[in-house]
Amino acid sequence: MSEHHGLKGNGRALTALAIVLAVSFLPIRSSQAAEAVVYRLKWLFNVSVVGDLYADEKGLFAEKNLAVTVKEGGPERDAIKEIELGHAQFGVASADQVIRARSKGSPVVVIAQLFQVNPLQWIYRSGRVRIGNLSDLRGKTLGVTFGGNDESILRTLLAMAGLTERDVNLFSVRYDYTPFLRDRVDIWPVYRNAQGIILQDQLGAEGEETAFFNPAEYGVRFVANSVVTSEAMVRERGDMVRRFLSSLLAGWQMALEASRQPQVLEMLARFDPNLPPRVLAAQLDATRSMVRPEPNFSVGAFDAAAWRQTERIMLEQGLIPQPVGVERSLEPAFLP
Amino acid sequence: MLPRRILQFLIIYVLGICALLALKYGAGLSDYVIPGPDDLWRTGTEVFRPFGLDVLNTLTVAILGQVISVVLAIFVGVAGRRATWFGSFIKVAAYNVQAYPIVALAPILFILVGDGWITRLLIAAMICYFPVLLSVLGIMSEPVEDIEHFYRVTGRLRWQLEVKIRAFENLSKLTTVISGSATLAFAGTIVAEFIAANAGIGYSIRIALYQSDLSRILAALFFIGIVLSVYQGLLEITGALVRRTWAGV
Amino acid sequence: MRLACRDIRYRYPGSENELFNGLGFVLEEPGFHAVFGPSGVGKTSLARLLTGGIDDFSGDVAVKGLPIRLYSHNLERLPGWSSVGKHLSRITPPGREAQRETLVEAFGLTGFMDSRFSRLSLGQRNRVNLLRYLIQHFQLLIMDESLANVDEQTREQILLTIKEMFPESCFLYISHNVVEVATFCRKILVLRSPEKSPQAVFVGGQDRRKDARLDERRLQQSMLEIVNAS
């Protein structure tokens, strides 16, 4: 202080410099304060990640002092591996990925279950194909992604119906829908809330009635997308996990509120500009019914029975060598 | 030649595995990210037979695809070697087809020929033939003046002799390109199986990827490497035999 | 026969300097002639121009009685997929087999017919190459350094054999060896740099034949004329 008094002219200049410096460093200091987080999705930006996008867009992460980078997923991406390698802190993975990872010693923890109903269902032309019960699958040509979730689900359904591979025709499915569009396959696996709506719209335009074959209706509730992180994050960065998850789930809650539908659709249209608004709206409706089946349902809750069933199916099909006790990797403590 | 190739591959493979294991234990990663030696061994013994058959299946298609592409490349190379309208037309067509990404052409192939082994064959041939074509075009459009001169001035240089002279003079380049293109034919077949088939080692890799099973992928890479080394070694031996019989060296 | 060049002008593509600047000469008798001159003066270009290998020149080349004109040079090779003997048999015109055998013997190549071309020495290669041209139908054969790397004695034997076997044909022998051209050639076309006029002049040689005695004094005179002209 005394030095300031002693150096009056210089002191004023120094104060001015200090203010300039403080002002110029302010934004940097505040961004340094926000903790950097990478969140790896399971799939590309589309309606299936609407809540994640909305949380990011509305600055819900920033409100909790988190600088979240939301990264697209894809067939070659695996959020669990990225978390273990330190490239991401949070991610989205399906239940089968979690169970496989746990059976190989991965320290993955599930902190929320986003989809309560698995969107992986089969589309079919209801005008020509009738599926009233599982035995109706007999003799049909069934699309299946060998090695994918739908193979596990389909094999379970066939076993439940007492059918073997010889009773049906399994048709290997890839990204291209041509075989279904050309009517070479009776039922085709799709994400009911995304491609399912698009196919329904396309075929509807040609006067074809379509319906979805939902395994959950026959008691097979294979769990889909969930939010995952690592045991170390849960143990050492509990506060960050809580802040992240509350922002994320708030984003999902808000994105699925009917009152916000116009602005959510506007956001989705930016990510998927080629889809007509009516298709986007139908996709959002379908997603809502799968993530928040009841209006008062709290997004993110675990369906522990479905997780146990998923593990049992994988064990029966030899996809994991021994039980992993998947409930132990579900961590509901961070749910709001 | 052949045992040395296999040994070289084994050294590379073992070094790769060691690097992965060093990373695994250095960073404390689980078997899910990088499988441990026991997991690798168990998977290796488990998939030995099915993957062995898969890779032979892939090899069959790759060999056929390579034969088609080499024949096609020689045909196009010979037809397109002259600076005529037809020659440049052939070249433009060949270059254009190559410029299209295979994933974009695959749906067209599905529609035309379905998703069976013909699609695999076509994709393998398409990926393999372009480098062969470039070499053949380069070789065939370059006169060997010091040999051709006599035949030209005495009116004996028919196209068959011209092609024979140019092929003979570039025999080691041709055999190297053809044995090198085996890798491309193999890679092409695997890509085709990945996107368009229900058989072969590429299809098995696709399933392993769906299941995030690196052990199976590493096992598949082992089989691919071994089979490719043997195949390339055999092609090199064949090339050397051809050179010895034809050129007497 | 008649081979006449008038006011030939030519420059290499991309070059600013003329190689031939009004070159002209007339040759009206068959026999073993030579083209002589320092390196770079245009001997090979003239050979190619006379045999159709160069056509973007100005001036006239009038040819009479020489419908088949061949150009051979010392860098040519035979294909390597079969032996020299097989190649020679394949390119021998019908009825010329005996002539081929005579030449093979005279050229000292009898023991090499089963060898591949690449296995021969440079001199042997040049002899084989020249031989295959000699058994073709031609009226004019230009031999560009065709006997390079061949020893003097064999060269002499080959030149005398050629002169004896093809007295009605016309040869243009390109060589840097002044003694050789002065000894064996009938007329020597001395090519000079484009600045000199005329660019080409003829000098008489000794045209030596088998069993003929060589007049050393006249040979010296020819050599002197050649050197003076170039």
GROMACS .gro file of C-alpha atoms in nm, chain C residues 72-197:
model
  126
  657SER     CA    1   2.002  -5.005  -8.779
  658HIS     CA    2   2.204  -4.889  -8.483
  659ASN     CA    3   2.429  -5.034  -8.219
  660LEU     CA    4   2.190  -4.999  -7.922
  661GLU     CA    5   1.930  -5.239  -8.052
  662ARG     CA    6   1.845  -5.558  -7.869
  663LEU     CA    7   1.674  -5.886  -7.950
  664PRO     CA    8   1.391  -6.007  -7.725
  665GLY     CA    9   1.511  -6.230  -7.445
  666TRP     CA   10   1.253  -6.508  -7.451
  667SER     CA   11   1.439  -6.739  -7.685
  668SER     CA   12   1.785  -6.805  -7.823
  669VAL     CA   13   1.954  -6.592  -8.090
  670GLY     CA   14   1.933  -6.881  -8.338
  671LYS     CA   15   1.557  -6.915  -8.295
  672HIS     CA   16   1.505  -6.542  -8.333
  673LEU     CA   17   1.713  -6.535  -8.652
  674SER     CA   18   1.524  -6.833  -8.800
  675ARG     CA   19   1.194  -6.662  -8.727
  676ILE     CA   20   1.285  -6.339  -8.907
  677THR     CA   21   1.466  -6.494  -9.206
  678PRO     CA   22   1.269  -6.426  -9.526
  679PRO     CA   23   1.196  -6.744  -9.724
  680GLY     CA   24   1.489  -6.847  -9.943
  681ARG     CA   25   1.752  -6.658  -9.747
  682GLU     CA   26   1.847  -6.936  -9.505
  683ALA     CA   27   2.175  -7.014  -9.683
  684GLN     CA   28   2.271  -6.648  -9.690
  685ARG     CA   29   2.202  -6.635  -9.314
  686GLU     CA   30   2.429  -6.932  -9.248
  687THR     CA   31   2.710  -6.780  -9.455
  688LEU     CA   32   2.683  -6.456  -9.261
  689VAL     CA   33   2.672  -6.636  -8.926
  690GLU     CA   34   2.997  -6.802  -9.011
  691ALA     CA   35   3.162  -6.494  -9.157
  692PHE     CA   36   3.058  -6.288  -8.853
  693GLY     CA   37   3.214  -6.543  -8.616
  694LEU     CA   38   2.882  -6.625  -8.450
  695THR     CA   39   2.852  -6.998  -8.516
  696GLY     CA   40   2.897  -7.100  -8.154
  697PHE     CA   41   2.647  -6.852  -8.014
  698MET     CA   42   2.322  -6.948  -8.183
  699ASP     CA   43   2.191  -7.128  -7.873
  700SER     CA   44   2.266  -6.834  -7.643
  701ARG     CA   45   2.021  -6.572  -7.533
  702PHE     CA   46   2.097  -6.222  -7.659
  703SER     CA   47   2.157  -6.087  -7.308
  704ARG     CA   48   2.433  -6.345  -7.257
  705LEU     CA   49   2.642  -6.215  -7.550
  706SER     CA   50   2.922  -5.959  -7.532
  707LEU     CA   51   2.856  -5.610  -7.669
  708GLY     CA   52   3.049  -5.684  -7.987
  709GLN     CA   53   2.861  -6.012  -8.041
  710ARG     CA   54   2.530  -5.836  -7.987
  711ASN     CA   55   2.614  -5.575  -8.250
  712ARG     CA   56   2.714  -5.844  -8.499
  713VAL     CA   57   2.389  -6.038  -8.443
  714ASN     CA   58   2.188  -5.721  -8.482
  715LEU     CA   59   2.359  -5.623  -8.807
  716LEU     CA   60   2.324  -5.976  -8.939
  717ARG     CA   61   1.947  -5.980  -8.899
  718TYR     CA   62   1.919  -5.659  -9.104
  719LEU     CA   63   2.144  -5.793  -9.377
  720ILE     CA   64   1.918  -6.092  -9.442
  721GLN     CA   65   1.613  -5.867  -9.493
  722HIS     CA   66   1.507  -5.729  -9.828
  723PHE     CA   67   1.651  -5.380  -9.866
  724GLN     CA   68   1.814  -5.147 -10.116
  725LEU     CA   69   1.962  -4.905  -9.864
  726LEU     CA   70   2.090  -5.003  -9.521
  727ILE     CA   71   2.220  -4.741  -9.284
  728MET     CA   72   2.458  -4.890  -9.028
  729ASP     CA   73   2.487  -4.650  -8.734
  730GLU     CA   74   2.795  -4.751  -8.534
  731SER     CA   75   2.686  -5.107  -8.610
  732LEU     CA   76   3.028  -5.257  -8.552
  733ALA     CA   77   3.110  -5.076  -8.228
  734ASN     CA   78   3.288  -5.299  -7.973
  735VAL     CA   79   3.395  -5.542  -8.246
  736ASP     CA   80   3.769  -5.607  -8.271
  737GLU     CA   81   3.949  -5.465  -8.574
  738GLN     CA   82   4.024  -5.795  -8.744
  739THR     CA   83   3.666  -5.921  -8.723
  740ARG     CA   84   3.536  -5.583  -8.832
  741GLU     CA   85   3.754  -5.597  -9.142
  742GLN     CA   86   3.631  -5.945  -9.225
  743ILE     CA   87   3.269  -5.842  -9.180
  744LEU     CA   88   3.300  -5.530  -9.394
  745LEU     CA   89   3.470  -5.719  -9.675
  746THR     CA   90   3.205  -5.994  -9.660
  747ILE     CA   91   2.924  -5.742  -9.679
  748LYS     CA   92   3.080  -5.570  -9.978
  749GLU     CA   93   3.127  -5.901 -10.152
  750MET     CA   94   2.779  -6.035 -10.081
  751PHE     CA   95   2.578  -5.719 -10.151
  752PRO     CA   96   2.749  -5.543 -10.443
  753GLU     CA   97   2.422  -5.403 -10.582
  754SER     CA   98   2.294  -5.258 -10.253
  755CYS     CA   99   2.363  -4.920 -10.107
  756PHE     CA  100   2.511  -4.882  -9.758
  757LEU     CA  101   2.567  -4.576  -9.546
  758TYR     CA  102   2.812  -4.663  -9.271
  759ILE     CA  103   2.816  -4.416  -8.982
  760SER     CA  104   3.149  -4.430  -8.803
  761HIS     CA  105   3.397  -4.210  -8.620
  762ASN     CA  106   3.690  -4.417  -8.737
  763VAL     CA  107   3.861  -4.218  -9.012
  764VAL     CA  108   4.100  -4.500  -9.108
  765GLU     CA  109   3.815  -4.743  -9.143
  766VAL     CA  110   3.590  -4.525  -9.356
  767ALA     CA  111   3.882  -4.414  -9.572
  768THR     CA  112   3.985  -4.777  -9.623
  769PHE     CA  113   3.656  -4.953  -9.690
  770CYS     CA  114   3.413  -4.692  -9.818
  771ARG     CA  115   3.364  -4.576 -10.170
  772LYS     CA  116   3.233  -4.229 -10.097
  773ILE     CA  117   3.241  -4.054  -9.762
  774LEU     CA  118   2.976  -3.793  -9.693
  775VAL     CA  119   3.140  -3.557  -9.447
  776LEU     CA  120   2.882  -3.372  -9.239
  777ARG     CA  121   2.986  -3.037  -9.098
  778SER     CA  122   2.842  -2.786  -8.855
  779PRO     CA  123   2.543  -2.582  -8.981
  780GLU     CA  124   2.749  -2.264  -8.997
  781LYS     CA  125   2.965  -2.414  -9.273
  782SER     CA  126   2.850  -2.409  -9.633
   0.00000   0.00000   0.00000
